[in-house]
PDB file of C-alpha atoms in Angstrom:
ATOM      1  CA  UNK A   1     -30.014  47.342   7.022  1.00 38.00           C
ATOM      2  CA  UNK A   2     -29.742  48.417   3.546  1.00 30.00           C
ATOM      3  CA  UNK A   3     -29.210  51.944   4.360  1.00 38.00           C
ATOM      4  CA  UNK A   4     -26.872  51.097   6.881  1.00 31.00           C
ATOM      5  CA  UNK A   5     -24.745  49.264   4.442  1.00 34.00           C
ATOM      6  CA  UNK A   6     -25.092  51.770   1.461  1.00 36.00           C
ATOM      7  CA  UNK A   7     -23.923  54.891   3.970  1.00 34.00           C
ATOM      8  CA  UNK A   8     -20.258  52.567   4.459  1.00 33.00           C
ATOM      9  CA  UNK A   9     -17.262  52.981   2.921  1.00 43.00           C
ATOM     10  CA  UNK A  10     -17.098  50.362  -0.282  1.00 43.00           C
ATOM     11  CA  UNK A  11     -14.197  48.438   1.268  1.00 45.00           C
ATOM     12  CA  UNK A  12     -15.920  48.558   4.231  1.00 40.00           C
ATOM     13  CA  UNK A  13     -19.789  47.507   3.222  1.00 44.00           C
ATOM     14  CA  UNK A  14     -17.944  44.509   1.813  1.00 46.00           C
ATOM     15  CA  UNK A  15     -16.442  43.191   4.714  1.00 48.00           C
ATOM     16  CA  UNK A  16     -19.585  42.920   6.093  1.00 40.00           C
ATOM     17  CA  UNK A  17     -21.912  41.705   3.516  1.00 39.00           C
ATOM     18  CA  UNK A  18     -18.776  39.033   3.344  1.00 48.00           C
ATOM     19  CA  UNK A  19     -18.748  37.852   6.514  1.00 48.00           C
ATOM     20  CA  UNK A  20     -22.513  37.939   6.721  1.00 47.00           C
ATOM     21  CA  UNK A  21     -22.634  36.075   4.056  1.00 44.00           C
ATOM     22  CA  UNK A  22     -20.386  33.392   5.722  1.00 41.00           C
ATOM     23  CA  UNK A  23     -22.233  33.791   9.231  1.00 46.00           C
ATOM     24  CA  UNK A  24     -25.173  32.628   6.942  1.00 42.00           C
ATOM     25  CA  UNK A  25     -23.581  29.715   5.049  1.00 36.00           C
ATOM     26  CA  UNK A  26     -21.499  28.513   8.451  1.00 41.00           C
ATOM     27  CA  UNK A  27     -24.809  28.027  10.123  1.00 43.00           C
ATOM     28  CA  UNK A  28     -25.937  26.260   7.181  1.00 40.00           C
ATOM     29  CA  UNK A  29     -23.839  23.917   6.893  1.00 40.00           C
ATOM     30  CA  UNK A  30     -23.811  22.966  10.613  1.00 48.00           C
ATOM     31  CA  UNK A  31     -27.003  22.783  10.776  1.00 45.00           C
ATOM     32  CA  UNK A  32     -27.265  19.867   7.932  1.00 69.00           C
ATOM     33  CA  UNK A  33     -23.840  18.679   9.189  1.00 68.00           C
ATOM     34  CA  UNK A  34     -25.814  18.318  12.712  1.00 74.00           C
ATOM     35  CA  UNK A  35     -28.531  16.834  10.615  1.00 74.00           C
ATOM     36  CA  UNK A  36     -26.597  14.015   9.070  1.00 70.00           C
ATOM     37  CA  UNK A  37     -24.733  13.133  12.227  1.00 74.00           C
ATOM     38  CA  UNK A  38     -27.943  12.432  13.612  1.00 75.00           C
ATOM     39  CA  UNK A  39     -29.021  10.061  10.582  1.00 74.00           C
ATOM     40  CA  UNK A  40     -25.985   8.305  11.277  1.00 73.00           C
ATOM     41  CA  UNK A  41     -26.028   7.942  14.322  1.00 73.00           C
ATOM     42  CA  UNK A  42     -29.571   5.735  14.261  1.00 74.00           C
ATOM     43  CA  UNK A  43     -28.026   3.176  11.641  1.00 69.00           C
ATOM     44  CA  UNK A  44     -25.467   1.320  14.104  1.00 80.00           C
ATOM     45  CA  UNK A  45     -23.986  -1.952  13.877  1.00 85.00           C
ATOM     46  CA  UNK A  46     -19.956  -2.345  13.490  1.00 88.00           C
ATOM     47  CA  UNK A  47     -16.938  -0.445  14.502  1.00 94.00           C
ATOM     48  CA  UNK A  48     -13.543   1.238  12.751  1.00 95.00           C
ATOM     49  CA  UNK A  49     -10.794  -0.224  14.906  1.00 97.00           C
ATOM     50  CA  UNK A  50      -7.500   1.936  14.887  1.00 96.00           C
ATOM     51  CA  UNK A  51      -4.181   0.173  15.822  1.00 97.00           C
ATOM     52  CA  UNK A  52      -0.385   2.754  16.053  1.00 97.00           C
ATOM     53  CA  UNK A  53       2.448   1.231  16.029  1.00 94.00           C
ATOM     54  CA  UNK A  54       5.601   2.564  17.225  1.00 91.00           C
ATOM     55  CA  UNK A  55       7.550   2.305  14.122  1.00 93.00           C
ATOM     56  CA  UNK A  56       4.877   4.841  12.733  1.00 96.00           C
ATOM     57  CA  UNK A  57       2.646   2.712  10.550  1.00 97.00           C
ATOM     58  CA  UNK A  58      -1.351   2.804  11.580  1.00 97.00           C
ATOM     59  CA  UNK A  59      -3.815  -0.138  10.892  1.00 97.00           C
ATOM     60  CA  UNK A  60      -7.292   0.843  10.266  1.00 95.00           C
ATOM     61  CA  UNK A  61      -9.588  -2.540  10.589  1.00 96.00           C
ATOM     62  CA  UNK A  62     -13.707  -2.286   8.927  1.00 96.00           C
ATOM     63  CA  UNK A  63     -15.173  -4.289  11.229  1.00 96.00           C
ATOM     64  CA  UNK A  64     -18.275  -5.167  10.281  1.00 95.00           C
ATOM     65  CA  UNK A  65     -18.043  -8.990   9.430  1.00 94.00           C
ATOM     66  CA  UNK A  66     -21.604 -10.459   9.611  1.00 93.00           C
ATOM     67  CA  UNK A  67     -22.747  -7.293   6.505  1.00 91.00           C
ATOM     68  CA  UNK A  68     -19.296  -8.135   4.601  1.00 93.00           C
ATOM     69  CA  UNK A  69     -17.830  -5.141   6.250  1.00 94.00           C
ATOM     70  CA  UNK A  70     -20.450  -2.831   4.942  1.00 91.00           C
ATOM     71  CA  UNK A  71     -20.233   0.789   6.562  1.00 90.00           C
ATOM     72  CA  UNK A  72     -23.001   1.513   8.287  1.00 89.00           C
ATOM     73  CA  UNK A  73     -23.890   4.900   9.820  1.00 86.00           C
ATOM     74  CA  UNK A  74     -21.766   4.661  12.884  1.00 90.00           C
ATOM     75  CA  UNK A  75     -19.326   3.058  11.194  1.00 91.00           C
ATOM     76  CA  UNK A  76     -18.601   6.309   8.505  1.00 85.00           C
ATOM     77  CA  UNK A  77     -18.878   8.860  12.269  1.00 88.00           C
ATOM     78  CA  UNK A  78     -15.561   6.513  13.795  1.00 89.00           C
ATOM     79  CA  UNK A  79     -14.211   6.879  10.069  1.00 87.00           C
ATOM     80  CA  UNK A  80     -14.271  10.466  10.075  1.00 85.00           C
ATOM     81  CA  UNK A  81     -13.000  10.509  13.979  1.00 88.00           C
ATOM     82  CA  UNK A  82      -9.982   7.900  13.363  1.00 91.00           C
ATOM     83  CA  UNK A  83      -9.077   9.887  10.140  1.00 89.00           C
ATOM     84  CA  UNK A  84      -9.022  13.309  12.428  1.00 89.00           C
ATOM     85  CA  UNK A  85      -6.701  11.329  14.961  1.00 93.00           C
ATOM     86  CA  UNK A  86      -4.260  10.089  12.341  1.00 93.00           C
ATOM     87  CA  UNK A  87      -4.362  13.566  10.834  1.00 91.00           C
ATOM     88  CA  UNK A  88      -2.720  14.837  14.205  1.00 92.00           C
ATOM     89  CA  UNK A  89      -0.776  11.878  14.953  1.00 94.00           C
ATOM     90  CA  UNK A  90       2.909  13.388  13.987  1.00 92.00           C
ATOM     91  CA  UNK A  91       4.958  10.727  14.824  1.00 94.00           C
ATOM     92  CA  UNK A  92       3.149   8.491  11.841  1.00 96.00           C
ATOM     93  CA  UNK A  93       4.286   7.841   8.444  1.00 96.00           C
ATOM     94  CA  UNK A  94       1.846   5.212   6.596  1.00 97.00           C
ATOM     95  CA  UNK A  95      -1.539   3.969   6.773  1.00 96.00           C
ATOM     96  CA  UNK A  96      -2.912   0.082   6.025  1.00 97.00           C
ATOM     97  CA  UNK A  97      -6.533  -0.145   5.637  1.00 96.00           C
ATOM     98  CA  UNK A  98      -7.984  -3.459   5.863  1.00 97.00           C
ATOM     99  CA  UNK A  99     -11.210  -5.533   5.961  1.00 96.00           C
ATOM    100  CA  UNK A 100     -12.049  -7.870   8.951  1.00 95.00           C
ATOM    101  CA  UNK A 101     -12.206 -11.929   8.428  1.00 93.00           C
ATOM    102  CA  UNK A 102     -10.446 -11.751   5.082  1.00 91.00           C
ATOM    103  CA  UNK A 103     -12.743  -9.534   3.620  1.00 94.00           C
ATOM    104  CA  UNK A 104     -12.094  -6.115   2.463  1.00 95.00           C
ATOM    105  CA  UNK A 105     -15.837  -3.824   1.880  1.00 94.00           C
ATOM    106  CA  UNK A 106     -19.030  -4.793   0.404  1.00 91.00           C
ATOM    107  CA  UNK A 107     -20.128  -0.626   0.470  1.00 85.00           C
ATOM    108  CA  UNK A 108     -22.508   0.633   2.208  1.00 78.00           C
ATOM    109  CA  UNK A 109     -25.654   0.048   3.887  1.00 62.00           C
ATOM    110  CA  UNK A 110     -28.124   2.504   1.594  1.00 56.00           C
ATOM    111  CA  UNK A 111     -29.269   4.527   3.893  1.00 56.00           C
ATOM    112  CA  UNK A 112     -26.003   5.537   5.203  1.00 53.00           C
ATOM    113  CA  UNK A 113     -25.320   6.472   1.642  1.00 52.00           C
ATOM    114  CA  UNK A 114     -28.532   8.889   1.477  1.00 48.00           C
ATOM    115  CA  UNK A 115     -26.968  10.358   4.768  1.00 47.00           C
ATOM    116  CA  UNK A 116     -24.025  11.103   4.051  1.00 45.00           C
ATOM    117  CA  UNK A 117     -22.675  10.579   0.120  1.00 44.00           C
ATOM    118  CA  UNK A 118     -19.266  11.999   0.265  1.00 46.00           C
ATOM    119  CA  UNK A 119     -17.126  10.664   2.781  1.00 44.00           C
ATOM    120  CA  UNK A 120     -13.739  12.442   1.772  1.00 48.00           C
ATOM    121  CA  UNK A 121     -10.273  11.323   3.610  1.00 58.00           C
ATOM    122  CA  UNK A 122      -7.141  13.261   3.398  1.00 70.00           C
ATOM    123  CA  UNK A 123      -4.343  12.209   4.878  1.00 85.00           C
ATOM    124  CA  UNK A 124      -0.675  12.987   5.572  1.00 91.00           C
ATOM    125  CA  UNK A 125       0.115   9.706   5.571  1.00 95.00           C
ATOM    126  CA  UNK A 126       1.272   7.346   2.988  1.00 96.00           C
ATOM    127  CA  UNK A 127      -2.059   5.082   2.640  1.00 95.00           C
ATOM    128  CA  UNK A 128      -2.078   1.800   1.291  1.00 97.00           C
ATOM    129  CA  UNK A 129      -5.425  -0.704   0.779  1.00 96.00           C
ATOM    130  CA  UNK A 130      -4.887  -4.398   1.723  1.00 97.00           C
ATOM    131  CA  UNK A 131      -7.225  -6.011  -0.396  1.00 97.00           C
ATOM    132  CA  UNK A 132      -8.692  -9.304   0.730  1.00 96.00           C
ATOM    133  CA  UNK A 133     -11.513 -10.922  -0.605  1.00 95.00           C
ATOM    134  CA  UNK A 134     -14.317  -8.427  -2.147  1.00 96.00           C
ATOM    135  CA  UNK A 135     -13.967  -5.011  -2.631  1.00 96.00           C
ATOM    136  CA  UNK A 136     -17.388  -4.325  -4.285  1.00 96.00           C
ATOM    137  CA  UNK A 137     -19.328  -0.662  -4.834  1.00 93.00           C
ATOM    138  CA  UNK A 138     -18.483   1.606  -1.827  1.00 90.00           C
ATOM    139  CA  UNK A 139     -16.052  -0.669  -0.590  1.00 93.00           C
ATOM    140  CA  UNK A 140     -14.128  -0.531  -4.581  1.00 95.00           C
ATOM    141  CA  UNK A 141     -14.344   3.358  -4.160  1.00 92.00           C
ATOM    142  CA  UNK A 142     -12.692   3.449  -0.451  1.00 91.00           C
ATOM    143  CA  UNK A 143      -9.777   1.021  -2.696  1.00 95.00           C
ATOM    144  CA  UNK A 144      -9.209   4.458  -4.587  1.00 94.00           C
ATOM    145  CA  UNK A 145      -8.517   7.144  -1.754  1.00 91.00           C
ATOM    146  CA  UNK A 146      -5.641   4.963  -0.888  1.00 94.00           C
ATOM    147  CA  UNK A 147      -1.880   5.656  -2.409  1.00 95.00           C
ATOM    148  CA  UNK A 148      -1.835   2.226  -3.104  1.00 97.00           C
ATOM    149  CA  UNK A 149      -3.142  -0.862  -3.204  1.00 98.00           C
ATOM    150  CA  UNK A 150      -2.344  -4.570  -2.827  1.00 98.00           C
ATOM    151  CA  UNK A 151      -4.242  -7.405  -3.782  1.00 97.00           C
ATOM    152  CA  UNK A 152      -4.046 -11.082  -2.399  1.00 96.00           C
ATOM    153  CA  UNK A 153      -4.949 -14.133  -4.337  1.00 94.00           C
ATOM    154  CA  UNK A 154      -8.719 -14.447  -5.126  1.00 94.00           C
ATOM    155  CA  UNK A 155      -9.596 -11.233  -4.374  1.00 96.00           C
ATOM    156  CA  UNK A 156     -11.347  -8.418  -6.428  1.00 97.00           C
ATOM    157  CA  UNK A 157     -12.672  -5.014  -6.904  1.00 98.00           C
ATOM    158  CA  UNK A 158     -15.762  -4.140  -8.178  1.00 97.00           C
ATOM    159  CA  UNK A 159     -17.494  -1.430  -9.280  1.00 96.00           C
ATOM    160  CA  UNK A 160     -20.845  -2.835  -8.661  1.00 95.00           C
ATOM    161  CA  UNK A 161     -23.032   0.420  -9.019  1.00 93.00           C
ATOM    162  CA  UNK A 162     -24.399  -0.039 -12.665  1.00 93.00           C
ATOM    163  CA  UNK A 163     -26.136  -2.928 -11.034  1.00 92.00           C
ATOM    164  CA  UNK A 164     -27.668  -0.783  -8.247  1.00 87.00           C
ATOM    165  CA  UNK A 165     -29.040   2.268 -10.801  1.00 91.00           C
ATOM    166  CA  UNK A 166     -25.839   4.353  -9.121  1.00 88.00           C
ATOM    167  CA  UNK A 167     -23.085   5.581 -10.085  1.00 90.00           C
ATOM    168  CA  UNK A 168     -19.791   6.317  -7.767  1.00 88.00           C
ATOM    169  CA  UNK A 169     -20.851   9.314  -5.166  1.00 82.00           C
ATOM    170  CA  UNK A 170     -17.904   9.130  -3.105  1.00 82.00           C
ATOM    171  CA  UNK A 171     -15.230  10.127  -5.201  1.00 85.00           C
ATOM    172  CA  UNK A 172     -14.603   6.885  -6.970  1.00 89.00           C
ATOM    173  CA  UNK A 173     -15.251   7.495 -10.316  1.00 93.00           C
ATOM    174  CA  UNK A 174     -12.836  10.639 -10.628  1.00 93.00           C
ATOM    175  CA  UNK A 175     -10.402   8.847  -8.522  1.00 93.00           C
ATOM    176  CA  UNK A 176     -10.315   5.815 -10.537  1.00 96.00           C
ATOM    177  CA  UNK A 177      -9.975   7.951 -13.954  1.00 96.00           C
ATOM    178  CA  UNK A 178      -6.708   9.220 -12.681  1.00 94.00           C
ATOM    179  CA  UNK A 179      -5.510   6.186 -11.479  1.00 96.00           C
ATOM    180  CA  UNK A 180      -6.240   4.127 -14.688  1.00 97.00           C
ATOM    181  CA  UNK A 181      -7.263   6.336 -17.332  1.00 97.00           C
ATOM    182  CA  UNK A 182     -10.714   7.063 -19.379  1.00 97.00           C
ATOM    183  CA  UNK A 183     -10.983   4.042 -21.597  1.00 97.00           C
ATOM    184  CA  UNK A 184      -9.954   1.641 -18.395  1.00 97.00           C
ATOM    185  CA  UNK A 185     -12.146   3.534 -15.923  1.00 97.00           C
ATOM    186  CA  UNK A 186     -15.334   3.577 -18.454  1.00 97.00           C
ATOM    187  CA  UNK A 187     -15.249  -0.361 -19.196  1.00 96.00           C
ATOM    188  CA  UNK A 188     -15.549  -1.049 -15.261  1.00 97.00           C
ATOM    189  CA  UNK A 189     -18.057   1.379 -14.433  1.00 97.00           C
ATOM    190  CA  UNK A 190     -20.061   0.477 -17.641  1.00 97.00           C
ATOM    191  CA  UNK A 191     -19.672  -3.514 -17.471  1.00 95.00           C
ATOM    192  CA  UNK A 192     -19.514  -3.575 -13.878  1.00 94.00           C
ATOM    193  CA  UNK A 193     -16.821  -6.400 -14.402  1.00 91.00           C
ATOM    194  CA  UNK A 194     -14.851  -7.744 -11.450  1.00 95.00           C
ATOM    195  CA  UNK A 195     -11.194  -6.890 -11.440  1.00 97.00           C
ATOM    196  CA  UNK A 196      -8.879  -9.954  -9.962  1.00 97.00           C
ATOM    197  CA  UNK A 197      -5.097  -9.480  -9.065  1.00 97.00           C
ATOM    198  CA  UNK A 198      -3.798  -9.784 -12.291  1.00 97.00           C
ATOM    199  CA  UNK A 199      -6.228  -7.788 -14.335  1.00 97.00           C
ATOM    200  CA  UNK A 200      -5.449  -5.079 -11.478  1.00 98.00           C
ATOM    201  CA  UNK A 201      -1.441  -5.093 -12.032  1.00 98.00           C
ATOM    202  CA  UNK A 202      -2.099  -4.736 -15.576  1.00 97.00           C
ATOM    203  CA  UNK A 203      -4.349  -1.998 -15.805  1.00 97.00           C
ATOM    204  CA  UNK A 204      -2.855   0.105 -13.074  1.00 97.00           C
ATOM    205  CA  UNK A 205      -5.353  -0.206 -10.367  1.00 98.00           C
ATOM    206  CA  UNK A 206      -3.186  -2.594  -8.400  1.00 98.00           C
ATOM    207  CA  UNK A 207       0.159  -2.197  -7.666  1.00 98.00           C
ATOM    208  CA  UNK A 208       1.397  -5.575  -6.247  1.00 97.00           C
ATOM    209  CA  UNK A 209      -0.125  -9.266  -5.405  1.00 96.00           C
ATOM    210  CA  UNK A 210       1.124 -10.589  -1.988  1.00 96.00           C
ATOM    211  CA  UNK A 211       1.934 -14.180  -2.129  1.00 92.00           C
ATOM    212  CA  UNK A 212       0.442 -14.626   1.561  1.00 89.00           C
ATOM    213  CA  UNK A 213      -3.117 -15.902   2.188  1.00 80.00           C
ATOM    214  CA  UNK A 214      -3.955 -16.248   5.836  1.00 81.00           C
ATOM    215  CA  UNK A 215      -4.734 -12.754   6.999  1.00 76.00           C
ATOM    216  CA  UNK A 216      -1.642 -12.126  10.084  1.00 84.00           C
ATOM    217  CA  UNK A 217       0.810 -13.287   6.806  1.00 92.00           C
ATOM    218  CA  UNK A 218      -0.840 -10.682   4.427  1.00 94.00           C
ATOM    219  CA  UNK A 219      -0.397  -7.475   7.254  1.00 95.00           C
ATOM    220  CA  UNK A 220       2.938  -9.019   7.798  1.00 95.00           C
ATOM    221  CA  UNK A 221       3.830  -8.601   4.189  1.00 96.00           C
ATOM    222  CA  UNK A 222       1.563  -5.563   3.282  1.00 97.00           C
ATOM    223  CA  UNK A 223       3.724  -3.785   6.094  1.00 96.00           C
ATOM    224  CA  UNK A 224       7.314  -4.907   4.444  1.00 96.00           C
ATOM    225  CA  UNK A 225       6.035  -3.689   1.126  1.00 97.00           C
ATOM    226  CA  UNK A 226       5.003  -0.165   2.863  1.00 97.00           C
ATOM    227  CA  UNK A 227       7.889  -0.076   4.903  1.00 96.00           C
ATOM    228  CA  UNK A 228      10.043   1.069   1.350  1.00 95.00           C
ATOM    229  CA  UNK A 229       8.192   4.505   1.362  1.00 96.00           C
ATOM    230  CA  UNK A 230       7.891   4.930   4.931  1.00 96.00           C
ATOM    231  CA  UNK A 231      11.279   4.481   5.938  1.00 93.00           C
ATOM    232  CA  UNK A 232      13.132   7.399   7.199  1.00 91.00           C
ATOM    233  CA  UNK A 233      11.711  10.904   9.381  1.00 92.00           C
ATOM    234  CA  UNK A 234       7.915  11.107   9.679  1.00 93.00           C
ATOM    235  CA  UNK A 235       8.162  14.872   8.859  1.00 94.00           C
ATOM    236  CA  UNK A 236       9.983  14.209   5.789  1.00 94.00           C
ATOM    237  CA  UNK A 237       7.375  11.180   4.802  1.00 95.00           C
ATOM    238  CA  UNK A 238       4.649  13.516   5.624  1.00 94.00           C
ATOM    239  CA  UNK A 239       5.867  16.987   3.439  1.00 94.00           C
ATOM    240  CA  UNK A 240       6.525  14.631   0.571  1.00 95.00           C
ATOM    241  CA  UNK A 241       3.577  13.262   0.676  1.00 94.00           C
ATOM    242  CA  UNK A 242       1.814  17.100   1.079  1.00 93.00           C
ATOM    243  CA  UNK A 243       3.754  18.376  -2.397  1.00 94.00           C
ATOM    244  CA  UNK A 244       2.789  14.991  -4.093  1.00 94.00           C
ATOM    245  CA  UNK A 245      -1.185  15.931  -3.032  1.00 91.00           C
ATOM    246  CA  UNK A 246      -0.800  19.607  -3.807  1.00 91.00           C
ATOM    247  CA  UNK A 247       0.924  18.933  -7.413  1.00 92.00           C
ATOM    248  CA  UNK A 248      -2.316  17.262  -8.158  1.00 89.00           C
ATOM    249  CA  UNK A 249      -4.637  18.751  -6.749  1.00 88.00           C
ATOM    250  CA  UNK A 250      -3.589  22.278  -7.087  1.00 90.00           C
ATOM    251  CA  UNK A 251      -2.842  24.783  -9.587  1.00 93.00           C
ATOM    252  CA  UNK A 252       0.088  25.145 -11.167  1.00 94.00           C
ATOM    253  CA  UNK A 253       1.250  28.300  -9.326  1.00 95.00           C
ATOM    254  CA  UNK A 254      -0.208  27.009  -5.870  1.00 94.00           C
ATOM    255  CA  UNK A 255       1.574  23.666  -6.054  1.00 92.00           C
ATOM    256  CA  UNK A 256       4.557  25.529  -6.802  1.00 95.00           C
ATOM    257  CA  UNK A 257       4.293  28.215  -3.768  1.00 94.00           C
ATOM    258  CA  UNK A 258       3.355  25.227  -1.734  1.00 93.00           C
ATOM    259  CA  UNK A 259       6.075  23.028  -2.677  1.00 93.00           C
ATOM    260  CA  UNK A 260       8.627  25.818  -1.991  1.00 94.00           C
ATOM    261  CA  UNK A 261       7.147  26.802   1.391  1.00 94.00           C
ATOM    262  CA  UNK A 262       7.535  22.942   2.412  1.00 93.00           C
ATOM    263  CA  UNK A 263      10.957  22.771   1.266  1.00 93.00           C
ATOM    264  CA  UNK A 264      11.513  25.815   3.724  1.00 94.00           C
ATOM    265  CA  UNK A 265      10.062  24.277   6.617  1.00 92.00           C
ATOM    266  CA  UNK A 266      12.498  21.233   6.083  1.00 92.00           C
ATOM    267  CA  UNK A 267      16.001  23.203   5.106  1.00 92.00           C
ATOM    268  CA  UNK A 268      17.972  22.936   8.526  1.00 92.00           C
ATOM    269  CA  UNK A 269      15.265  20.882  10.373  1.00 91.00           C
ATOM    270  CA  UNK A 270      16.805  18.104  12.696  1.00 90.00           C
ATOM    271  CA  UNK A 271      15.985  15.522   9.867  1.00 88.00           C
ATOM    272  CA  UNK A 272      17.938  17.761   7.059  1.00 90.00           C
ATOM    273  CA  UNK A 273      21.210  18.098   9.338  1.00 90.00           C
ATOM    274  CA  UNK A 274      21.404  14.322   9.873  1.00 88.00           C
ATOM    275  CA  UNK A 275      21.099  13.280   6.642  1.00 87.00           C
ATOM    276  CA  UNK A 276      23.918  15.833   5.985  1.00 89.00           C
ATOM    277  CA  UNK A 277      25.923  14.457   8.712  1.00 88.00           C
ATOM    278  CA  UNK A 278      25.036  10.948   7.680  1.00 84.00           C
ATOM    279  CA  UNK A 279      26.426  11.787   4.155  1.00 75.00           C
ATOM    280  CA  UNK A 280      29.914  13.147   5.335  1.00 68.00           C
ATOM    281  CA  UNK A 281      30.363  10.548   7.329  1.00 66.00           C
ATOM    282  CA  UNK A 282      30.226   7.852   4.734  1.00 64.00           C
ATOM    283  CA  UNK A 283      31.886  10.069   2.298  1.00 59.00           C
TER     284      UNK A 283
END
């Protein structure tokens, strides 16, 4: 094979060796893909229960009441499955993820978390965490991939690791820097202190309290709150949600290029042309 590939063409030899090379890591990675799907699998116990609605706002319930709505194995497989259904859902605008029985997460059953330690979520969808009750380790970091978040009286999120000899593996700890800053994001990973409503609206981690209590009053309320940045065409909601992503995420240069190709996709769409019409009309 060597000779082969030193006889080609340069251009040539390294369109080979390239896709070789990602022949090789493709199999890889299914393989310990296929690997930790199987891990998961064998740790059962709770469900991920996805409710749409028609005015294009999704309810994602952890159901897992009698382990404080700890993930288990399964539990992170119907994740990744309901996340890969909203991503393909076009008609939907925002996302409320909640905890069953007035409880939000208590993390993550440990051997899940040797299974799998990076559950990442991306959505096109304007996500917002109704916090009820504990949000504690795991559960504190799934608080964070969320847009938003609200928190109801008595609840709190904690970053409970320190007291496990962890530290965030799903994204938490980066997440929660950005959202609150260094100083803000060190104390509560290094003190492990609880985080109640107010403490959350101060520091920038939460960004309202609900005045409800019972749990059909908070959705009730959590969806009015929502319903400010979801209002209006689900295409629109969903590219200003991608350039929001992509200015963060990306580059400089690539949000840019992104954010221009978005704006092209919308120009003289059906939702552009009626807010035009809308606008001569009233003027």
């Amino acid at each position: 094979m060597f000779c082969i590939h030193k006889c080609l063409p340069c251009g040539l030899r390294n369109q080979v060796l390239q896709r070789r090379s990602l022949s090789v890591y493709t199999s890889v990675y299914r393989m310990n893909e296929d690997d930790i799907k199987a891990k998961l699998q064998q740790l059962r116990g709770g469900s991920i229960d996805l409710q749409k609605d028609q005015n294009g706002v999704a309810t994602l319930m952890i159901n897992h009441p009698e382990r404080k709505n700890a993930f288990s194995g399964t539990m992170m497989l119907d994740l990744r499955d309901r996340v890969e259904e909203l991503e393909h859902w076009t008609n939907g605008k925002g996302l409320i993820l909640r905890g069953a029985d007035n409880t939000f997460c208590s993390g993550s059953d440990l051997n899940a978390v040797k299974a799998m330690s990076n559950p990442e979520c991306r959505l096109p969808l304007v996500s917002v965490a109704l916090v009820q009750g504990k949000a504690l380790g795991g559960g504190a970091e799934v608080t964070t991939a969320c847009d938003f978040r609200l928190m109801t009286s008595g609840s709190e999120i904690r970053f409970v690791h320190k007291h496990m000899g962890l530290t965030p593996g799903w994204g938490g700890a980066t997440r929660l820097i950005k959202l609150i800053g260094y100083r803000n994001a060190l104390k509560l990973l290094s003190n492990a202190q609880p985080v109640d409503p107010a403490t959350g609206l101060k520091i920038g981690l939460a960004d309202e309290l609900l005045t409800s209590t019972d749990g059909d009053s908070c959705l009730e309320e959590a969806e009015n709150w929502l319903n400010q940045y979801t209002n209006g065409s689900s295409q629109v909601i969903r590219a200003i949600k991608n350039v929001v992503v992509s200015g963060r995420e990306l580059s400089q240069d690539e949000s840019l290029k992104n954010e221009k190709s978005i704006f092209g996709t919308l120009w003289g769409s059906p939702a552009n042309l009626k807010a035009l019409a809308q606008k001569i009309k009233r003027n």
